[in-house]
PDB file of C-alpha atoms in Angstrom:
ATOM      1  CA  MET F   1     -11.207  21.968  -2.149  1.00  0.00           C
ATOM      2  CA  ASN F   2      -7.583  21.686  -3.266  1.00  0.00           C
ATOM      3  CA  LYS F   3      -6.403  19.861  -6.402  1.00  0.00           C
ATOM      4  CA  LYS F   4      -5.521  16.643  -4.587  1.00  0.00           C
ATOM      5  CA  GLU F   5      -8.972  16.484  -2.970  1.00  0.00           C
ATOM      6  CA  SER F   6     -10.615  17.220  -6.326  1.00  0.00           C
ATOM      7  CA  ILE F   7      -8.705  14.370  -7.927  1.00  0.00           C
ATOM      8  CA  LEU F   8      -9.629  11.958  -5.120  1.00  0.00           C
ATOM      9  CA  LYS F   9     -13.308  12.928  -5.305  1.00  0.00           C
ATOM     10  CA  ALA F  10     -13.483  12.688  -9.096  1.00  0.00           C
ATOM     11  CA  ALA F  11     -11.638   9.368  -9.146  1.00  0.00           C
ATOM     12  CA  LEU F  12     -13.856   7.924  -6.427  1.00  0.00           C
ATOM     13  CA  GLU F  13     -17.041   8.821  -8.280  1.00  0.00           C
ATOM     14  CA  LEU F  14     -15.783   7.566 -11.648  1.00  0.00           C
ATOM     15  CA  LEU F  15     -14.349   4.330 -10.263  1.00  0.00           C
ATOM     16  CA  VAL F  16     -17.614   3.474  -8.530  1.00  0.00           C
ATOM     17  CA  VAL F  17     -19.683   4.141 -11.655  1.00  0.00           C
ATOM     18  CA  ASN F  18     -17.346   2.796 -14.344  1.00  0.00           C
ATOM     19  CA  GLY F  19     -15.071   0.344 -12.550  1.00  0.00           C
ATOM     20  CA  ILE F  20     -11.294   0.288 -12.463  1.00  0.00           C
ATOM     21  CA  HIS F  21     -10.579  -0.788 -16.015  1.00  0.00           C
ATOM     22  CA  ALA F  22     -13.085   1.566 -17.635  1.00  0.00           C
ATOM     23  CA  THR F  23     -11.769   4.608 -15.787  1.00  0.00           C
ATOM     24  CA  PRO F  24      -8.646   5.983 -17.443  1.00  0.00           C
ATOM     25  CA  MET F  25      -6.573   8.611 -15.708  1.00  0.00           C
ATOM     26  CA  SER F  26      -7.502  11.020 -18.511  1.00  0.00           C
ATOM     27  CA  ALA F  27     -11.182  10.776 -17.511  1.00  0.00           C
ATOM     28  CA  ILE F  28     -10.245  11.452 -13.904  1.00  0.00           C
ATOM     29  CA  ALA F  29      -8.227  14.498 -14.961  1.00  0.00           C
ATOM     30  CA  LYS F  30     -11.149  15.824 -16.972  1.00  0.00           C
ATOM     31  CA  ALA F  31     -13.652  15.251 -14.132  1.00  0.00           C
ATOM     32  CA  ALA F  32     -11.261  16.885 -11.646  1.00  0.00           C
ATOM     33  CA  ASN F  33     -10.778  19.807 -14.026  1.00  0.00           C
ATOM     34  CA  THR F  34      -7.024  19.397 -13.971  1.00  0.00           C
ATOM     35  CA  GLY F  35      -4.219  18.275 -16.223  1.00  0.00           C
ATOM     36  CA  MET F  36      -2.661  14.855 -16.493  1.00  0.00           C
ATOM     37  CA  GLY F  37       0.639  16.193 -15.182  1.00  0.00           C
ATOM     38  CA  THR F  38      -1.049  17.378 -11.991  1.00  0.00           C
ATOM     39  CA  ILE F  39      -2.616  13.978 -11.410  1.00  0.00           C
ATOM     40  CA  TYR F  40       0.684  12.198 -11.963  1.00  0.00           C
ATOM     41  CA  ASN F  41       2.432  14.626  -9.599  1.00  0.00           C
ATOM     42  CA  TYR F  42       0.120  13.464  -6.816  1.00  0.00           C
ATOM     43  CA  PHE F  43      -0.500   9.886  -7.959  1.00  0.00           C
ATOM     44  CA  PRO F  44       2.118   8.315 -10.252  1.00  0.00           C
ATOM     45  CA  THR F  45      -0.154   5.314 -10.981  1.00  0.00           C
ATOM     46  CA  LYS F  46      -3.834   4.456 -10.843  1.00  0.00           C
ATOM     47  CA  GLU F  47      -3.058   1.859  -8.150  1.00  0.00           C
ATOM     48  CA  ILE F  48      -1.516   4.559  -5.952  1.00  0.00           C
ATOM     49  CA  LEU F  49      -4.572   6.733  -6.521  1.00  0.00           C
ATOM     50  CA  ILE F  50      -6.947   3.879  -5.606  1.00  0.00           C
ATOM     51  CA  ASN F  51      -4.967   3.169  -2.442  1.00  0.00           C
ATOM     52  CA  ALA F  52      -5.083   6.876  -1.542  1.00  0.00           C
ATOM     53  CA  ILE F  53      -8.883   6.814  -1.872  1.00  0.00           C
ATOM     54  CA  TYR F  54      -9.059   3.706   0.320  1.00  0.00           C
ATOM     55  CA  ILE F  55      -6.907   5.307   3.013  1.00  0.00           C
ATOM     56  CA  ASP F  56      -8.881   8.553   2.815  1.00  0.00           C
ATOM     57  CA  ILE F  57     -12.165   6.709   3.440  1.00  0.00           C
ATOM     58  CA  LYS F  58     -10.658   4.713   6.289  1.00  0.00           C
ATOM     59  CA  GLN F  59      -9.247   7.870   7.911  1.00  0.00           C
ATOM     60  CA  LYS F  60     -12.703   9.479   7.809  1.00  0.00           C
ATOM     61  CA  GLU F  61     -14.186   6.347   9.349  1.00  0.00           C
ATOM     62  CA  LYS F  62     -11.508   6.363  12.043  1.00  0.00           C
ATOM     63  CA  ALA F  63     -12.221  10.008  12.906  1.00  0.00           C
ATOM     64  CA  LEU F  64     -15.838   9.065  13.595  1.00  0.00           C
ATOM     65  CA  LEU F  65     -14.931   6.052  15.704  1.00  0.00           C
ATOM     66  CA  LEU F  66     -12.490   8.092  17.755  1.00  0.00           C
ATOM     67  CA  SER F  67     -15.156  10.618  18.706  1.00  0.00           C
ATOM     68  CA  PRO F  68     -15.548  10.648  22.468  1.00  0.00           C
ATOM     69  CA  ILE F  69     -18.317   8.533  23.890  1.00  0.00           C
ATOM     70  CA  SER F  70     -19.481   8.217  27.442  1.00  0.00           C
ATOM     71  CA  LYS F  71     -21.289   4.916  27.393  1.00  0.00           C
ATOM     72  CA  GLU F  72     -21.584   2.988  30.603  1.00  0.00           C
ATOM     73  CA  THR F  73     -21.653  -0.553  29.249  1.00  0.00           C
ATOM     74  CA  ILE F  74     -19.907  -2.577  26.570  1.00  0.00           C
ATOM     75  CA  LYS F  75     -23.313  -3.072  24.945  1.00  0.00           C
ATOM     76  CA  GLU F  76     -24.005   0.679  24.769  1.00  0.00           C
ATOM     77  CA  GLU F  77     -20.548   1.392  23.408  1.00  0.00           C
ATOM     78  CA  PHE F  78     -20.926  -1.351  20.794  1.00  0.00           C
ATOM     79  CA  LYS F  79     -24.336   0.025  19.832  1.00  0.00           C
ATOM     80  CA  HIS F  80     -22.773   3.475  19.383  1.00  0.00           C
ATOM     81  CA  TYR F  81     -20.029   2.151  17.083  1.00  0.00           C
ATOM     82  CA  TYR F  82     -22.430   0.066  15.013  1.00  0.00           C
ATOM     83  CA  ILE F  83     -24.821   2.955  14.433  1.00  0.00           C
ATOM     84  CA  VAL F  84     -21.982   5.398  13.696  1.00  0.00           C
ATOM     85  CA  VAL F  85     -20.581   3.102  11.001  1.00  0.00           C
ATOM     86  CA  ILE F  86     -23.983   2.420   9.426  1.00  0.00           C
ATOM     87  CA  ASN F  87     -24.807   6.145   9.368  1.00  0.00           C
ATOM     88  CA  PHE F  88     -21.354   7.035   7.988  1.00  0.00           C
ATOM     89  CA  PHE F  89     -21.894   4.828   4.952  1.00  0.00           C
ATOM     90  CA  LEU F  90     -25.545   5.796   4.536  1.00  0.00           C
ATOM     91  CA  LYS F  91     -24.449   9.432   4.334  1.00  0.00           C
ATOM     92  CA  ASN F  92     -21.593   8.504   1.981  1.00  0.00           C
ATOM     93  CA  PRO F  93     -22.905   5.744  -0.295  1.00  0.00           C
ATOM     94  CA  VAL F  94     -20.035   6.210  -2.741  1.00  0.00           C
ATOM     95  CA  TYR F  95     -17.610   5.182   0.051  1.00  0.00           C
ATOM     96  CA  PHE F  96     -19.598   2.004   0.602  1.00  0.00           C
ATOM     97  CA  GLN F  97     -19.692   1.272  -3.128  1.00  0.00           C
ATOM     98  CA  PHE F  98     -15.943   1.824  -3.437  1.00  0.00           C
ATOM     99  CA  LEU F  99     -15.120  -0.429  -0.482  1.00  0.00           C
ATOM    100  CA  GLU F 100     -17.529  -3.094  -1.626  1.00  0.00           C
ATOM    101  CA  GLN F 101     -15.855  -3.174  -5.060  1.00  0.00           C
ATOM    102  CA  LEU F 102     -12.260  -2.922  -3.930  1.00  0.00           C
ATOM    103  CA  ASN F 103     -11.906  -3.934  -0.281  1.00  0.00           C
ATOM    104  CA  SER F 104     -10.699  -7.439  -1.164  1.00  0.00           C
ATOM    105  CA  SER F 105      -8.956  -6.453  -4.377  1.00  0.00           C
ATOM    106  CA  PRO F 106      -5.237  -7.079  -4.761  1.00  0.00           C
ATOM    107  CA  ILE F 107      -5.007  -3.449  -5.886  1.00  0.00           C
ATOM    108  CA  ILE F 108      -5.349  -2.410  -2.245  1.00  0.00           C
ATOM    109  CA  SER F 109      -1.801  -2.822  -0.960  1.00  0.00           C
ATOM    110  CA  GLU F 110      -0.889  -4.509   2.302  1.00  0.00           C
ATOM    111  CA  GLU F 111       0.402  -1.159   3.518  1.00  0.00           C
ATOM    112  CA  SER F 112      -2.961   0.458   2.784  1.00  0.00           C
ATOM    113  CA  LYS F 113      -4.785  -2.410   4.499  1.00  0.00           C
ATOM    114  CA  ARG F 114      -2.611  -1.959   7.595  1.00  0.00           C
ATOM    115  CA  GLU F 115      -3.385   1.758   7.557  1.00  0.00           C
ATOM    116  CA  GLY F 116      -7.079   1.047   7.074  1.00  0.00           C
ATOM    117  CA  TYR F 117      -7.010  -1.429   9.949  1.00  0.00           C
ATOM    118  CA  LYS F 118      -6.173   1.472  12.248  1.00  0.00           C
ATOM    119  CA  ALA F 119      -9.658   2.836  11.592  1.00  0.00           C
ATOM    120  CA  ILE F 120     -11.184   0.020  13.605  1.00  0.00           C
ATOM    121  CA  GLU F 121      -8.778   0.090  16.549  1.00  0.00           C
ATOM    122  CA  PRO F 122     -11.475   1.509  18.877  1.00  0.00           C
ATOM    123  CA  VAL F 123     -13.733  -1.427  18.007  1.00  0.00           C
ATOM    124  CA  ILE F 124     -10.889  -3.895  18.573  1.00  0.00           C
ATOM    125  CA  THR F 125     -10.230  -2.320  21.967  1.00  0.00           C
ATOM    126  CA  LEU F 126     -13.932  -2.575  22.802  1.00  0.00           C
ATOM    127  CA  LEU F 127     -14.111  -6.240  21.780  1.00  0.00           C
ATOM    128  CA  LYS F 128     -11.041  -7.104  23.861  1.00  0.00           C
ATOM    129  CA  LYS F 129     -12.442  -5.198  26.832  1.00  0.00           C
ATOM    130  CA  GLY F 130     -15.754  -7.014  26.421  1.00  0.00           C
ATOM    131  CA  GLN F 131     -13.975 -10.360  26.364  1.00  0.00           C
ATOM    132  CA  LYS F 132     -11.933  -9.471  29.441  1.00  0.00           C
ATOM    133  CA  GLU F 133     -15.120  -8.492  31.293  1.00  0.00           C
ATOM    134  CA  GLY F 134     -16.873 -11.697  30.190  1.00  0.00           C
ATOM    135  CA  VAL F 135     -19.478  -9.860  28.105  1.00  0.00           C
ATOM    136  CA  ILE F 136     -18.336 -10.845  24.599  1.00  0.00           C
ATOM    137  CA  LYS F 137     -17.624 -14.392  23.415  1.00  0.00           C
ATOM    138  CA  ASP F 138     -14.025 -15.532  23.637  1.00  0.00           C
ATOM    139  CA  ILE F 139     -13.508 -15.890  19.898  1.00  0.00           C
ATOM    140  CA  ASP F 140     -10.434 -14.708  18.032  1.00  0.00           C
ATOM    141  CA  ILE F 141     -10.671 -10.948  17.413  1.00  0.00           C
ATOM    142  CA  GLU F 142     -10.006 -11.386  13.683  1.00  0.00           C
ATOM    143  CA  GLU F 143     -12.961 -13.781  13.445  1.00  0.00           C
ATOM    144  CA  LEU F 144     -15.171 -11.322  15.309  1.00  0.00           C
ATOM    145  CA  LEU F 145     -14.085  -8.526  12.970  1.00  0.00           C
ATOM    146  CA  GLN F 146     -14.875 -10.638   9.905  1.00  0.00           C
ATOM    147  CA  PHE F 147     -18.307 -11.392  11.307  1.00  0.00           C
ATOM    148  CA  LEU F 148     -18.974  -7.738  12.169  1.00  0.00           C
ATOM    149  CA  GLY F 149     -17.749  -6.461   8.819  1.00  0.00           C
ATOM    150  CA  GLY F 150     -19.912  -8.982   7.011  1.00  0.00           C
ATOM    151  CA  ALA F 151     -22.956  -8.092   9.101  1.00  0.00           C
ATOM    152  CA  ILE F 152     -22.469  -4.362   8.589  1.00  0.00           C
ATOM    153  CA  PHE F 153     -21.922  -4.654   4.835  1.00  0.00           C
ATOM    154  CA  SER F 154     -24.876  -7.023   4.502  1.00  0.00           C
ATOM    155  CA  ASN F 155     -27.083  -4.579   6.396  1.00  0.00           C
ATOM    156  CA  LEU F 156     -25.873  -1.702   4.211  1.00  0.00           C
ATOM    157  CA  ARG F 157     -26.462  -3.673   1.006  1.00  0.00           C
ATOM    158  CA  TRP F 158     -30.011  -4.284   2.162  1.00  0.00           C
ATOM    159  CA  LEU F 159     -30.523  -0.646   3.075  1.00  0.00           C
ATOM    160  CA  PHE F 160     -29.200   0.574  -0.278  1.00  0.00           C
ATOM    161  CA  HIS F 161     -31.097  -1.931  -2.399  1.00  0.00           C
ATOM    162  CA  THR F 162     -34.507  -2.180  -0.806  1.00  0.00           C
ATOM    163  CA  THR F 163     -37.460  -0.203  -2.021  1.00  0.00           C
ATOM    164  CA  ASN F 164     -39.404  -0.600   1.198  1.00  0.00           C
ATOM    165  CA  LEU F 165     -37.385   1.024   3.974  1.00  0.00           C
ATOM    166  CA  LYS F 166     -40.306   0.635   6.369  1.00  0.00           C
ATOM    167  CA  THR F 167     -39.480  -3.067   6.709  1.00  0.00           C
ATOM    168  CA  ILE F 168     -35.875  -2.415   7.676  1.00  0.00           C
ATOM    169  CA  SER F 169     -34.869  -1.731  11.205  1.00  0.00           C
ATOM    170  CA  THR F 170     -31.260  -0.977  12.020  1.00  0.00           C
ATOM    171  CA  SER F 171     -32.095  -1.593  15.663  1.00  0.00           C
ATOM    172  CA  ASN F 172     -33.228  -5.138  14.792  1.00  0.00           C
ATOM    173  CA  GLN F 173     -30.017  -5.757  12.856  1.00  0.00           C
ATOM    174  CA  LEU F 174     -28.013  -4.354  15.751  1.00  0.00           C
ATOM    175  CA  LYS F 175     -29.823  -6.645  18.191  1.00  0.00           C
ATOM    176  CA  LEU F 176     -29.073  -9.667  16.005  1.00  0.00           C
ATOM    177  CA  VAL F 177     -25.381  -8.794  15.814  1.00  0.00           C
ATOM    178  CA  TRP F 178     -25.137  -8.044  19.535  1.00  0.00           C
ATOM    179  CA  ASP F 179     -26.915 -11.311  20.396  1.00  0.00           C
ATOM    180  CA  ALA F 180     -24.376 -13.186  18.259  1.00  0.00           C
ATOM    181  CA  LEU F 181     -21.429 -11.542  20.053  1.00  0.00           C
ATOM    182  CA  LYS F 182     -22.512 -11.541  23.668  1.00  0.00           C
ATOM    183  CA  LEU F 183     -22.020 -14.407  26.056  1.00  0.00           C
TER     184      LEU F 183
END
């Protein structure tokens, strides 16, 4: 892991645990085992560092969503995307915690949000294709994305905070979301 990656990882972990205001750059430098000058060479401000973490997470998410799939139906393709996203965050809970804390924060710049939006382009394409084929409700794509994001984050919150995982079924949650989207 290079210095920049070490800084991103250390900052991510500290920000999730301590919050933005209780995480000084000096603590990040110490956790990354580097000097303050090195951090400021890569990230002149904490806001730039936070935006870099956001973009890094979104790029990893995008890489997963761009993986080739050979699904025959819109429903199967949607199911694939939903499960991939849920599993991505279950395997990386610190990413979920970071996004939950900061996704709507003014610290995340419009430029970073635009870059992050690219992560969900395959889902947008799928939704538009589903609408064109008369499989998915003809509702504004932005509204559909808000609904999906809310459903996914709600499902993840439940998964991370329940003590009885036997009662949770991702397939049931997926069915509920699909039933809400389909015509």
